[in-house]
Coordinates of C-alpha atoms and ligand atoms in Angstrom, one line a residue:
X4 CA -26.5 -10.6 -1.9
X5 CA -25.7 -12.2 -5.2
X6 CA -22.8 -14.8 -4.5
X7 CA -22.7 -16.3 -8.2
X8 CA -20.7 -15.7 -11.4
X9 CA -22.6 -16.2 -14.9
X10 CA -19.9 -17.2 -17.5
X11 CA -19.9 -17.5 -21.3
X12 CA -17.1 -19.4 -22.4
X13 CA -15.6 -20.0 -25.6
X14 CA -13.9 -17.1 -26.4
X15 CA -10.1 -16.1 -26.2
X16 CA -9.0 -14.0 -23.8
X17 CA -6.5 -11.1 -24.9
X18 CA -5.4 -8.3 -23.2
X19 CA -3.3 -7.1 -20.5
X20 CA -3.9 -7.8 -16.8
X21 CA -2.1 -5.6 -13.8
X22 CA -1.4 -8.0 -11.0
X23 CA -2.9 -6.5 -7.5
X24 CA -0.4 -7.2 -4.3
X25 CA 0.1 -10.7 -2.9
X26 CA -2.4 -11.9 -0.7
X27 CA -0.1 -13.7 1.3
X28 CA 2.2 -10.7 1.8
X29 CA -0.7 -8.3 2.4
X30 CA -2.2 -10.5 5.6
X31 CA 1.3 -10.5 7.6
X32 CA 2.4 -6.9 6.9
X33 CA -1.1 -6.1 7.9
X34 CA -0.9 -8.2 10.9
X35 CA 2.8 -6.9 12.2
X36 CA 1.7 -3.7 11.4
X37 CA 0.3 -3.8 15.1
X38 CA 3.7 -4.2 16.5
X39 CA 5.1 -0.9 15.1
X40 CA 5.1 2.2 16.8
X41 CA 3.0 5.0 15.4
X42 CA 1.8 5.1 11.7
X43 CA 2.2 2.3 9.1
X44 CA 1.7 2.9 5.5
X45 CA 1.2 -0.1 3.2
X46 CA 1.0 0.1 -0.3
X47 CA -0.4 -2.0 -3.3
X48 CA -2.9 -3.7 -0.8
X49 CA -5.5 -5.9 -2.5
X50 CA -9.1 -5.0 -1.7
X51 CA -10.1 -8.8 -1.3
X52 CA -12.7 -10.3 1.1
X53 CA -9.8 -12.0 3.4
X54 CA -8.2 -8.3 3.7
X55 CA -11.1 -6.5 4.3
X56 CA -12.0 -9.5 7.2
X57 CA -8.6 -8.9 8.5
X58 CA -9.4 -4.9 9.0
X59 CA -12.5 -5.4 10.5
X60 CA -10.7 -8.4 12.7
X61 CA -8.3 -5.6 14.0
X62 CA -10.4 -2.9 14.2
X63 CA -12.7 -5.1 16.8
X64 CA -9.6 -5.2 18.5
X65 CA -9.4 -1.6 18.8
X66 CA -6.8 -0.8 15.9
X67 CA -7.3 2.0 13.5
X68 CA -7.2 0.5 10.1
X69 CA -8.5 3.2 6.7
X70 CA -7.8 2.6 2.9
X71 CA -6.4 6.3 1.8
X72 CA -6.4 5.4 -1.7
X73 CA -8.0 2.1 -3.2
X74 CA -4.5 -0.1 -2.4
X75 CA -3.1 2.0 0.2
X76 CA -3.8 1.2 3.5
X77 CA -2.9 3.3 6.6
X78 CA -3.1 1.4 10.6
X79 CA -2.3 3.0 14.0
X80 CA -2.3 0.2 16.7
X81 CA -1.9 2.6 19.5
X82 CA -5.3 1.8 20.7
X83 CA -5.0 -1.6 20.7
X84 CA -7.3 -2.7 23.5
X85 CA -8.3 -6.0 23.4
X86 CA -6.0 -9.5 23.9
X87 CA -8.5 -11.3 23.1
X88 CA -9.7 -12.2 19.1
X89 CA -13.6 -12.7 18.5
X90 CA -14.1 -16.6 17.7
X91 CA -16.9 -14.9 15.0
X92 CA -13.8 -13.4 13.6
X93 CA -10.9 -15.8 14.2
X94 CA -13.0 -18.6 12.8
X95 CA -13.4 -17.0 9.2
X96 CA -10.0 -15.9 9.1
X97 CA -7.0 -18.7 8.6
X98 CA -4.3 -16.7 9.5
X99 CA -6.0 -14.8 12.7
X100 CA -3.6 -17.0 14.7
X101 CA -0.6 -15.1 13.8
X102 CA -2.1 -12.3 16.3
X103 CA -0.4 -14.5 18.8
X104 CA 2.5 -11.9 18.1
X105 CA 1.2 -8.8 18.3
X106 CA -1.4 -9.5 20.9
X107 CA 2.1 -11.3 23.1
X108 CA 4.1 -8.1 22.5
X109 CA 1.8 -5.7 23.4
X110 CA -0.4 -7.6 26.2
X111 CA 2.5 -10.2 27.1
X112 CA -0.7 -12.6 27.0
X113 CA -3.5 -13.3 24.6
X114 CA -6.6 -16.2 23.8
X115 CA -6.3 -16.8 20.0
X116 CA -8.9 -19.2 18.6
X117 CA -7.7 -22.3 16.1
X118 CA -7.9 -20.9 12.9
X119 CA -10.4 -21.3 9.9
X120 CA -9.6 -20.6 6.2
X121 CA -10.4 -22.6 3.1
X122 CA -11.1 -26.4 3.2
X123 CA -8.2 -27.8 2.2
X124 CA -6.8 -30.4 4.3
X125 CA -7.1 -30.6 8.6
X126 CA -4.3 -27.5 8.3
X127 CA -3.3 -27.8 12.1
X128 CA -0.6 -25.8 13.7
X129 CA 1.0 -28.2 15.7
X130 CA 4.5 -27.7 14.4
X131 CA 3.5 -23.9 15.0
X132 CA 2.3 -24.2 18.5
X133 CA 5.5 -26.4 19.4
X134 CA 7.4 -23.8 18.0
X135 CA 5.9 -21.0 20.7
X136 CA 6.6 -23.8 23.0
X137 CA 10.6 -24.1 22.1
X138 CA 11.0 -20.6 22.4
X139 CA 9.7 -19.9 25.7
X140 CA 5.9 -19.4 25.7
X141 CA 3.5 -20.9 27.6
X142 CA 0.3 -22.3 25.2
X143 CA -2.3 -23.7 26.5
X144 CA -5.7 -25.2 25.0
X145 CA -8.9 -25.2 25.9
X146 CA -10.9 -27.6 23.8
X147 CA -14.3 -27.1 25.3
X148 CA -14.3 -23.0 24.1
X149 CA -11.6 -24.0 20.9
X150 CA -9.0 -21.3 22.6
X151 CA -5.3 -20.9 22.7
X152 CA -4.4 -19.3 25.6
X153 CA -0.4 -18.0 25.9
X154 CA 1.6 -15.9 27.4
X155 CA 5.1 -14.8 28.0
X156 CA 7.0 -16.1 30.7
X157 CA 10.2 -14.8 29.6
X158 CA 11.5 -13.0 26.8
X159 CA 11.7 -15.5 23.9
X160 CA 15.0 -17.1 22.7
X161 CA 17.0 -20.1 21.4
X162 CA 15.9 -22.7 18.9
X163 CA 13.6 -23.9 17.2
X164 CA 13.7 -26.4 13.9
X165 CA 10.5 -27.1 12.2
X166 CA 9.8 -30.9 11.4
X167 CA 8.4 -29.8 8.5
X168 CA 8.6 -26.0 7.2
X169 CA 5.6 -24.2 7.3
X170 CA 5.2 -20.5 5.7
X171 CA 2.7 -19.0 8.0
X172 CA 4.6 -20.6 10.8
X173 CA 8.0 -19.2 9.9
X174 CA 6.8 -16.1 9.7
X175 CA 4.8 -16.2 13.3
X176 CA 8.0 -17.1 15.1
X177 CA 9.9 -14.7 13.2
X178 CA 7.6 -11.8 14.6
X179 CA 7.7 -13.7 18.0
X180 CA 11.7 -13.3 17.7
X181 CA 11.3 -9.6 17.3
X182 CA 10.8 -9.6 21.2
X183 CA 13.9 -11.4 22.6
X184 CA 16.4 -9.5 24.4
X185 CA 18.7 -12.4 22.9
X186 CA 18.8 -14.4 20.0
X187 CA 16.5 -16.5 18.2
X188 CA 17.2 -19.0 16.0
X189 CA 14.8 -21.0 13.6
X190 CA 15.7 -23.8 11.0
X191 CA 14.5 -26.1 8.4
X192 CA 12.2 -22.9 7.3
X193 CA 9.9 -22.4 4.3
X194 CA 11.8 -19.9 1.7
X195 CA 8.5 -18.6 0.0
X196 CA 9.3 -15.2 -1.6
X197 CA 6.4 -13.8 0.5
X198 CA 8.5 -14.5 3.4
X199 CA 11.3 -12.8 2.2
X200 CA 8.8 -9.5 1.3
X201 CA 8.0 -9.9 5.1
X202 CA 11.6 -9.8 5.8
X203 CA 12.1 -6.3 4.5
X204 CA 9.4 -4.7 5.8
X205 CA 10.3 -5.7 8.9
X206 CA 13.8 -4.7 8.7
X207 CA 13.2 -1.7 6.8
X208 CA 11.7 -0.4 10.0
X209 CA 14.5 -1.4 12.4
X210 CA 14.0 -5.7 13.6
X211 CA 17.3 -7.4 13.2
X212 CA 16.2 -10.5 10.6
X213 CA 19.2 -12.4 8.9
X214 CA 17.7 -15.2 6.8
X215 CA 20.5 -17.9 5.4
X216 CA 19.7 -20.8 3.2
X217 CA 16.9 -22.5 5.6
X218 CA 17.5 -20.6 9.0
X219 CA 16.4 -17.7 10.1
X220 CA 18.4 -15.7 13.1
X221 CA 16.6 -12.7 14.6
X222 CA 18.8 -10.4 17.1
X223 CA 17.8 -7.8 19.0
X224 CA 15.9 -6.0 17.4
X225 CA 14.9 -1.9 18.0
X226 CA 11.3 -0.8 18.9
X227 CA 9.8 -1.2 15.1
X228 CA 9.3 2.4 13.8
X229 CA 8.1 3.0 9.9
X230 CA 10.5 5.2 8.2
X231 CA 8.8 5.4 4.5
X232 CA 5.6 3.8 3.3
X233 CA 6.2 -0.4 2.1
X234 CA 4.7 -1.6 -1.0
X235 CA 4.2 -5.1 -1.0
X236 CA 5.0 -7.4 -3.6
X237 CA 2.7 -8.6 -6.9
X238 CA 0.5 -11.9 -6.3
X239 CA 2.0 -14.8 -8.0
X240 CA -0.8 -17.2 -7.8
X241 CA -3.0 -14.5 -9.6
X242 CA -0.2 -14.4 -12.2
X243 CA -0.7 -18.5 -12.8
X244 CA -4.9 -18.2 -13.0
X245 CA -4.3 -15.5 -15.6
X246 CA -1.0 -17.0 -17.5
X247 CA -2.8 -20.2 -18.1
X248 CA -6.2 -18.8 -18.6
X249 CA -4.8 -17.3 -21.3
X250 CA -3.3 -20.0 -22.9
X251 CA -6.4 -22.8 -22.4
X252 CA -8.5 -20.3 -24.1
X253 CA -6.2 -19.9 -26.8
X254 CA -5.3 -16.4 -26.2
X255 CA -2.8 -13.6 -25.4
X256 CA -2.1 -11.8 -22.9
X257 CA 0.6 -10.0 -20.8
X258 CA 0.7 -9.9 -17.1
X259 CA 2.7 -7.8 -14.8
X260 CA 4.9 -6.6 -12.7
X261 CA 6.5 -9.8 -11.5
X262 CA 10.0 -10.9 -11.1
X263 CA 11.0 -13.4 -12.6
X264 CA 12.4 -15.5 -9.3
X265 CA 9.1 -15.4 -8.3
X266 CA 7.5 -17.2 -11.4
X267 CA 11.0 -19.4 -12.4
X268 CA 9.6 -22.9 -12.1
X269 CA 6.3 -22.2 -13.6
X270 CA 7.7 -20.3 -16.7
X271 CA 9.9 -23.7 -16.9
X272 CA 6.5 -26.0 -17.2
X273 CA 4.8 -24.1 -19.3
X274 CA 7.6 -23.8 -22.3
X275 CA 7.9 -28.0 -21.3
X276 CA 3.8 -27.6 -22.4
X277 CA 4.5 -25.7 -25.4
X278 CA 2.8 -22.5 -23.9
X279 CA 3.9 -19.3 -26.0
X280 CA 6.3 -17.6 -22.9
X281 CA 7.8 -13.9 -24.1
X282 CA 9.1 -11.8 -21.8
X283 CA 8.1 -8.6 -22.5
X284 CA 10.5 -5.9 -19.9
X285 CA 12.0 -6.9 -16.7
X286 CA 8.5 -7.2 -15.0
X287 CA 5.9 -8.0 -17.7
X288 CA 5.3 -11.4 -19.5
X289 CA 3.4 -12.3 -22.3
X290 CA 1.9 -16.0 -22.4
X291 CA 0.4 -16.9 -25.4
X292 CA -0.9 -20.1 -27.3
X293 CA 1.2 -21.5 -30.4
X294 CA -0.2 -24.4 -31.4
X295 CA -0.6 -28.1 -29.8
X296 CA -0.5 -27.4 -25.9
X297 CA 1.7 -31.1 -24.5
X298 CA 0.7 -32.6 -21.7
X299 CA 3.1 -32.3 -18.8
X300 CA 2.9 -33.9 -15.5
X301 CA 3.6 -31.5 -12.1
X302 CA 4.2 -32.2 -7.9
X303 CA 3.9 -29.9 -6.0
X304 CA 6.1 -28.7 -3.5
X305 CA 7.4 -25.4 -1.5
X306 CA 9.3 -22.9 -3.3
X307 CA 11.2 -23.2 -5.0
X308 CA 9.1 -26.1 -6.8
X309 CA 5.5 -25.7 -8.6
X310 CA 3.9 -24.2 -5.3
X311 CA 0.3 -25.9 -4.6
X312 CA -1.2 -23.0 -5.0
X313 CA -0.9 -23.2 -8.7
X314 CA -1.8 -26.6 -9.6
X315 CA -5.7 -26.3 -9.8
X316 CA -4.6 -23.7 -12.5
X317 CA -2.5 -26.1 -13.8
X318 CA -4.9 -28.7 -13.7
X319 CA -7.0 -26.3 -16.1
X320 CA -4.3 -25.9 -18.8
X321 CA -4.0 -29.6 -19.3
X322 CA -8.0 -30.0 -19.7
X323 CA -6.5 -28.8 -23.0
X324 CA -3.4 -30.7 -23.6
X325 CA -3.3 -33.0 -26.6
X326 CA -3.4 -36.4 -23.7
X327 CA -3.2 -37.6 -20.2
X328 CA -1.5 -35.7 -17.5
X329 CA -0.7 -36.2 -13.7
X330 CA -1.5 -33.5 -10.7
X331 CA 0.5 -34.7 -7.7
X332 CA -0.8 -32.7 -4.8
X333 CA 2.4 -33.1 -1.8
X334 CA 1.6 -30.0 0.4
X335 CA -1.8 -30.1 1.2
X336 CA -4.4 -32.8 1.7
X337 CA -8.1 -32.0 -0.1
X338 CA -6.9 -29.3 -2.8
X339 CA -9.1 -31.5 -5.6
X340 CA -12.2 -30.1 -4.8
X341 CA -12.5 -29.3 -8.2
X342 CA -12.1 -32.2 -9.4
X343 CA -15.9 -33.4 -9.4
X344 CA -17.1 -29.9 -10.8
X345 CA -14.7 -30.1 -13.3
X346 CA -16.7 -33.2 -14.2
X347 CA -20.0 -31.4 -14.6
X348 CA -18.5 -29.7 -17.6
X349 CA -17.5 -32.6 -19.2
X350 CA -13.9 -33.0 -18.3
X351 CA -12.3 -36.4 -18.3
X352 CA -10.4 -36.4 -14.5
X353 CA -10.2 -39.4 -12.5
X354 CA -8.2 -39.7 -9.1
X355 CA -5.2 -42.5 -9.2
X356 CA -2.9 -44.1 -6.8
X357 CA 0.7 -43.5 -6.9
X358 CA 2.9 -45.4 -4.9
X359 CA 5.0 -43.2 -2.7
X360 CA 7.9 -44.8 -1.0
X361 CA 8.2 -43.0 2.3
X362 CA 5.0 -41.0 2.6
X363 CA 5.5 -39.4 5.8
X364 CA 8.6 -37.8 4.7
X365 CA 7.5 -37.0 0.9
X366 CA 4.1 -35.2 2.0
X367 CA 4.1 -32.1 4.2
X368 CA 0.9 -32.3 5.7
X369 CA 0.9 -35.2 8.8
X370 CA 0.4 -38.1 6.8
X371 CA -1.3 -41.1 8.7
X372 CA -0.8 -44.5 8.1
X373 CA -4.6 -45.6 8.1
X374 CA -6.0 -43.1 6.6
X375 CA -7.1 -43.3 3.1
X376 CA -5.5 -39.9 1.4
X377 CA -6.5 -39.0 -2.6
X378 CA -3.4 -36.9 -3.7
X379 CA -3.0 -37.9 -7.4
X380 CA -5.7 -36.7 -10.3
X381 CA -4.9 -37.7 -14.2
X382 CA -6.2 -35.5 -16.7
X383 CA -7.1 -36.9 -20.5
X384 CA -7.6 -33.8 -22.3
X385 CA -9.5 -32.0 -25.1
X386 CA -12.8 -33.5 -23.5
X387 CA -14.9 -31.3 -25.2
X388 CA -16.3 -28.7 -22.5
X389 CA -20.3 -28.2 -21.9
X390 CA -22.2 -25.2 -19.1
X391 CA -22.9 -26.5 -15.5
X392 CA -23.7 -25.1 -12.5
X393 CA -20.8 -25.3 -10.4
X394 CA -19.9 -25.2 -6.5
X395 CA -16.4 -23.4 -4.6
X396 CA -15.5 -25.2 -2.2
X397 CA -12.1 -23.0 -2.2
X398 CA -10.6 -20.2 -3.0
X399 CA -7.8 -21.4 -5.9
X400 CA -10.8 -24.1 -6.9
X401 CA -12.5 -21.2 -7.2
X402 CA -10.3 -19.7 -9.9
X403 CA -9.8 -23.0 -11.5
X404 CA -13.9 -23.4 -11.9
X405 CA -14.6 -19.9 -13.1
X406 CA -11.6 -20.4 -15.5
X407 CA -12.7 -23.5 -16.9
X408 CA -16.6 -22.1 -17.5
X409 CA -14.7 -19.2 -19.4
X410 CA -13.4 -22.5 -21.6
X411 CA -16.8 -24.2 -21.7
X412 CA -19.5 -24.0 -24.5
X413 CA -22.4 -22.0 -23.0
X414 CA -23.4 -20.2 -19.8
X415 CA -22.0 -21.3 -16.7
X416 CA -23.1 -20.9 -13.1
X417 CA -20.3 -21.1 -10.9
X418 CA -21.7 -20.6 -6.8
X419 CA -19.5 -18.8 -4.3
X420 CA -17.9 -16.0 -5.3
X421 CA -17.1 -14.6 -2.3
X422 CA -14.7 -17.6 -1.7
X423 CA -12.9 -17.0 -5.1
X424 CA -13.0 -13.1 -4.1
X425 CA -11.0 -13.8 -0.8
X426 CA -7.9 -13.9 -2.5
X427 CA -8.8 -11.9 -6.1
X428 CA -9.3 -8.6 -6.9
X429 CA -11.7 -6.9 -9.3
X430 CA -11.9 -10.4 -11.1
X431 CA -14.5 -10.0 -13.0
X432 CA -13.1 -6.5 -14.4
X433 CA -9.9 -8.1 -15.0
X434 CA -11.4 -11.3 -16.9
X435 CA -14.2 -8.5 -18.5
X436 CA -11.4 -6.5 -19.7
X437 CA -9.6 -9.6 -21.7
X438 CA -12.7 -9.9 -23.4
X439 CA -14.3 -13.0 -21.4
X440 CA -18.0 -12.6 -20.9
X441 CA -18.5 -12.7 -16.9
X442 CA -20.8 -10.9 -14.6
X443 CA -22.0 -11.6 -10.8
X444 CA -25.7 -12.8 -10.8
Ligands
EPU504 N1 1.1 -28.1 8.7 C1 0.9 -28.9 9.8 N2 1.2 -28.4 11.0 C2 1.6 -27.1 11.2 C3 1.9 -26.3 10.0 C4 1.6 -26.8 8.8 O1 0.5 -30.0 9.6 O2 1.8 -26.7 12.3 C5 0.9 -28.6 7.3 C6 -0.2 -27.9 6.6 O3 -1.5 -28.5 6.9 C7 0.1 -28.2 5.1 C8 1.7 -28.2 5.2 O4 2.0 -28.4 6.5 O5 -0.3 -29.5 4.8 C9 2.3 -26.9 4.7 O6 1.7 -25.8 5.4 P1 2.2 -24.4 5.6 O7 2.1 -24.0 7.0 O8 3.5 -24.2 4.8 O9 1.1 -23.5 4.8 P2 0.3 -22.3 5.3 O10 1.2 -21.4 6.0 O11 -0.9 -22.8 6.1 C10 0.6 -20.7 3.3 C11 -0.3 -19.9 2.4 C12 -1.0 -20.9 1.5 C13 0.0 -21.6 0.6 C14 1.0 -22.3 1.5 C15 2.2 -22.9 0.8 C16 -0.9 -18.0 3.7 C17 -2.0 -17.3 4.4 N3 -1.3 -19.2 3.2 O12 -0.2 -21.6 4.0 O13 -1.9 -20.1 0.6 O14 -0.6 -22.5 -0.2 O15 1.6 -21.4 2.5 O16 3.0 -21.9 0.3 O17 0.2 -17.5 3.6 C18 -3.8 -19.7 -0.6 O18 -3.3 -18.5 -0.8 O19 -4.8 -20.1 -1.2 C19 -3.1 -20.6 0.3 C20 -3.7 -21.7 0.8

């Protein structure tokens, strides 16, 4: 099966692009989905290679999962049969674990595997798992088979505060909260907008979610029932690959529907970088480029900072910023893969050390004394750009390498598509129809 993209770069890109749904909305609705009663309609689902994993996930699980249209997807769990996920399954999917919900409100026990997903960084779920823990569930781990195995004791309740946040773990124990005859309380919590798109859907079909500032309280809630389809929300990150595409490439285009919250601190940076920003309506942007793009250095943090997602995008605007810029990575460890493709194309990127005071309290991942971490790249830009054949090692490297080809002189092979297509839709159709000259070989 032809897992490669063949790029000719050079040319602006112009156009229009349609965002598809969140990726990291679409996973968790799918995925609570098996705790409601009856039918579930979900709208504006993207047809990417971690949803369609997902589906066939829950459907070996005994779940009735169809698209109806090409972004509407309709699941009955009423034949949910199994407690148990496939390792075959659990293994290529990252967030498989959150089936600890659903599989613990239907089964009141389940055997989840540790979770796969892209390479970026150990990604454990300690905080997660202590997190079951504090409310009342009994984990255990069986490192010779790499199994979770929990189960409800009693009903969940009381506390729990998060070390550090973590978005896929505040919204696991906010579906484990659905089941507590009481109260459940969790603080110091990640305020991604995806969570709060969660949030509704959930609520919207009758659990009992208040979310303040960083705490989350879920009550009692009522046996969830859908009352009207949900559409999730647009995909942010697909927004960035596309904003600064178009601006690297010195080009136009307009991109929507997004909300402006959504996008706030990354409209910020890129008038800092000189970036042509217009907005077009309420939900529709235009980003074009006006002249001498200015280096501008980023950190990443949770919402609502420049999210991590974003930066290898970012990293691929400033290969064409007029000087040097810095790329501090602080939520994950490992998210410069691209860094040494990058390099095959003729870009100037070198890692640097920059001395942190207190790492353990400025990174989110668990930072260890010993180890030797590479979290810093500096960029000097307008290197001119030459073809390569180039490797994904992940799925937003994979956006960054694809885009960057689309800047090169010449034909690029970039390897791994499939990676970049776990979290984008019709991308080549999308870059195609902005004029770039892409096709899957
Ligand atoms: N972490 C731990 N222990 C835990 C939980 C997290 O050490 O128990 C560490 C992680 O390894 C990471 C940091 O804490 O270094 C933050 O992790 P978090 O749990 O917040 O991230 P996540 O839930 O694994 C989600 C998205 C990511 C997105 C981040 C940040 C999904 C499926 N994934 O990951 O999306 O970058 O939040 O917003 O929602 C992507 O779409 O490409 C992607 C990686």
């Amino acid at each position: 099966m032809s897992d490669s993209y063949l790029i000719k770069g050079g040319k602006p890109l112009k156009g229009e692009v349609i965002l598809s749904g969140a990726k990291n909305v679409a996973l968790k609705t799918i995925i609570a989905a098996l705790i409601f009663k009856g039918d579930v309609i979900l709208k504006n689902i993207p047809k990417i290679n971690d949803v369609l994993d997902l589906i066939e996930l829950i459907k070996s699980l005994g779940v009735k999962a169809d698209f109806i249209e090409k972004n509407t997807l309709i699941i009955n769990s009423g034949n949910l049969k199994s407690n148990r996920v496939d390792l075959q399954y659990g293994s290529k999917i990252r967030v498989s674990f959150m089936l600890f919900a659903p599989l613990l409100n239907r089964f009141g026990e389940c055997f989840v595997p540790n979770p796969g997903g892209c390479r970026i960084g150990a990604r454990p779920i300690d905080r997660i798992i202590k997190g079951l823990v504090a409310l009342g569930i009994k984990v255990d781990y069986d490192p010779e088979t790499g199994y979770y195995h929990a189960k409800i004791v009693n009903k969940p309740k009381g506390k729990y505060r998060f070390e550090k946040p973590s978005h896929t773990g505040t919204e696991l124990l906010m579906m484990i909260g659905l089941m507590t005859d009481k109260k459940v309380v969790i603080d110091n919590i990640a305020n991604e907008p995806e969570i709060d798109d969660l949030i509704l859907y959930l609520n919207s079909a009758g659990a009992s979610i208040l979310e303040e500032k960083n705490k989350i309280t879920i009550n009692k809630s009522s046996e969830l029932k859908q009352k009207e389809s949900f559409t999730i929300m647009s995909d942010r990150n697909e927004l960035v690959t596309y904003a600064t595409l178009a601006v690297a490439s010195y080009g136009d285009v307009t991109i929507g529907p997004i909300d402006e919250n959504l996008i706030s601190s990354f409209l910020e940076i890129m008038v800092r970088a000189g970036a042509g920003v217009e907005k077009i309506s309420n939900y529709k942007y235009r980003f074009f480029y006006q002249g001498e793009i200015k280096p501008v250095n980023i950190e990443t943090s949770p919402h609502p900072g420049f999210m991590t997602d974003w930066q290898p995008s970012w990293a691929i605007l400033m290969l064409k910023a007029n000087g040097s810029s810095v790329v501090h990575e602080r939520v994950f460890e490992n998210r410069f893969s691209y860094v040494e493709e990058l390099k095959k194309l003729g870009a100037k990127i070198d890692f640097v050390k920059i001395n942190v005071e207190n790492p353990k309290i400025f990174y989110h991942f668990n930072h260890e004394k010993n180890k030797i971490y590479q979290q810093t790249i500096k960029i000097q830009g307008l290197a001119e750009l030459h073809n390569a054949v180039l490797n994904i090692a992940d799925l937003r490297a994979g956006a960054a390498l694809a885009c960057a080809a689309l800047l090169a002189n010449g034909e690029s092979v970039i390897n791994g598509a499939s990676i970049l297509e776990r979290g984008y839709e019709d991308f080549v159709e999308k870059v195609k129809k902005l004029g770039g000259e892409i096709k899957k070989v």
